[in-house]
Coordinates of C-alpha atoms in Angstrom, one line a residue:
M690 CA 116.6 105.8 115.9
T691 CA 113.1 106.3 117.4
I692 CA 111.0 109.4 117.8
S693 CA 109.8 110.5 121.1
T694 CA 106.7 108.4 120.9
G695 CA 108.9 105.3 120.7
E696 CA 107.8 104.5 117.2
S697 CA 110.3 103.6 114.5
L698 CA 111.0 106.2 111.9
I699 CA 110.5 103.5 109.3
T700 CA 106.8 102.4 109.1
A701 CA 105.1 99.3 107.8
A702 CA 103.6 101.5 105.0
D703 CA 107.2 102.5 104.0
I704 CA 108.1 98.8 103.6
D705 CA 104.9 98.1 101.8
D706 CA 105.8 100.9 99.3
L707 CA 109.2 99.3 98.8
I708 CA 107.7 95.9 98.3
T709 CA 105.5 97.3 95.5
R710 CA 108.4 99.1 93.9
V711 CA 110.7 96.1 93.9
R712 CA 107.9 94.0 92.4
Q713 CA 107.4 96.6 89.6
T714 CA 111.1 96.0 88.6
A715 CA 110.6 92.2 88.6
G716 CA 112.6 91.9 91.8
D717 CA 112.0 89.5 94.6
P718 CA 110.6 91.3 97.6
G719 CA 111.0 88.3 99.9
H720 CA 113.7 90.0 102.0
L721 CA 111.5 93.0 102.4
E722 CA 108.5 91.0 103.6
S723 CA 110.8 89.2 106.1
A724 CA 112.1 92.6 107.3
K725 CA 108.6 93.9 107.8
A726 CA 107.6 90.8 109.8
A727 CA 110.8 91.0 111.9
L728 CA 110.4 94.7 112.7
F729 CA 106.7 94.7 113.4
S730 CA 106.2 91.4 115.2
G731 CA 105.0 91.4 118.8
T732 CA 108.5 91.1 120.3
G733 CA 110.6 92.6 117.5
P734 CA 114.3 91.9 116.9
D735 CA 117.1 92.9 119.2
P736 CA 118.3 96.5 118.7
D737 CA 121.3 95.5 116.6
A738 CA 119.3 93.3 114.3
A739 CA 116.6 96.0 113.9
R740 CA 119.3 98.5 113.0
R741 CA 120.7 96.2 110.3
I742 CA 117.3 95.6 108.9
R743 CA 116.7 99.4 108.7
Q744 CA 120.0 99.7 107.0
R745 CA 119.0 97.2 104.3
L746 CA 115.7 98.9 103.9
L747 CA 117.4 102.3 103.3
V748 CA 119.8 100.8 100.7
T749 CA 116.8 99.3 98.9
A750 CA 115.1 102.7 99.1
L751 CA 118.1 104.4 97.5
R752 CA 117.9 102.0 94.6
H753 CA 114.1 102.0 94.2
G754 CA 112.8 105.3 95.6
G755 CA 109.5 105.7 97.4
A756 CA 108.2 106.9 100.7
L757 CA 111.3 105.9 102.7
L758 CA 113.6 107.8 100.4
A759 CA 111.2 110.7 100.7
K760 CA 111.7 110.7 104.5
L761 CA 115.4 110.9 104.0
L762 CA 115.2 113.7 101.5
G763 CA 112.7 115.6 103.7
R764 CA 115.5 116.2 106.2
L765 CA 117.8 117.8 103.5
S766 CA 118.1 121.1 101.7
P767 CA 117.1 121.2 98.0
R768 CA 120.8 121.1 96.9
E769 CA 121.5 118.1 99.2
T770 CA 118.3 116.4 97.9
A771 CA 119.6 116.8 94.4
M772 CA 122.9 115.3 95.3
V773 CA 121.3 112.3 96.9
R774 CA 119.1 111.7 93.9
R775 CA 122.1 112.1 91.6
Y776 CA 124.3 109.6 93.6
A777 CA 121.7 107.3 95.1
H778 CA 122.9 104.2 93.3
R779 CA 126.5 104.8 94.1
L780 CA 125.7 105.6 97.7
A781 CA 123.6 102.4 97.9
G782 CA 126.5 100.4 96.5
F783 CA 128.9 101.9 99.0
L784 CA 126.6 101.3 101.9
D785 CA 126.3 97.7 100.9
T786 CA 130.1 97.3 101.4
L787 CA 130.1 98.6 105.0
E788 CA 130.2 96.3 107.9
V789 CA 129.6 99.1 110.4
W790 CA 127.8 102.3 109.4
A791 CA 129.8 105.2 110.8
A792 CA 129.9 108.9 109.8
Q793 CA 133.5 109.2 108.7
P794 CA 133.5 106.5 105.9
I795 CA 130.2 107.7 104.6
I796 CA 131.3 111.3 104.5
L797 CA 134.5 110.4 102.8
A798 CA 132.7 108.3 100.2
L799 CA 130.3 111.2 99.4
M800 CA 133.2 113.6 99.1
G801 CA 134.8 111.0 96.8
F802 CA 131.7 111.3 94.6
G803 CA 132.4 115.1 94.4
L804 CA 130.2 116.5 97.2
P805 CA 131.6 119.3 99.4
Y806 CA 132.2 118.4 103.0
G807 CA 129.2 120.3 104.4
E808 CA 126.7 118.6 102.1
A809 CA 128.4 115.2 102.7
E810 CA 128.1 115.7 106.4
A811 CA 124.4 116.7 106.3
I812 CA 123.5 113.7 104.1
T813 CA 125.4 111.4 106.4
V814 CA 123.7 112.7 109.5
A815 CA 120.3 112.2 107.8
V816 CA 121.1 108.7 106.7
L817 CA 122.4 107.7 110.2
L818 CA 119.4 109.2 112.0
L819 CA 117.0 107.3 109.8
V820 CA 118.6 103.9 110.6
W821 CA 119.8 104.3 114.2

């Protein structure tokens, strides 16, 4: 998803923040550095590859927090934000299993975690808008 200026909703600064957070947990940020290079190179990846990269970045943000997660939470109500924070790791684990990110399976997974339909739908829309 791009905003009207044509810029990605995920910035290089967001990825740099994730790299720092992954390093702090003694993780290997190599895949994040590769993602940053791919997204912000002169030609950039094809749209499908860019979407998959953004999906991986969002899953990492759900596990590690940071500026990218704040962008997601900024689109939600306080109650929805609390639910994302509470179930962030479970949501990340579920998103890792998906081949194709679509609204229905994400909503159903969130409802399986115990969220009401309305909150599950709002969270799903925010997630999909960030990566598409």
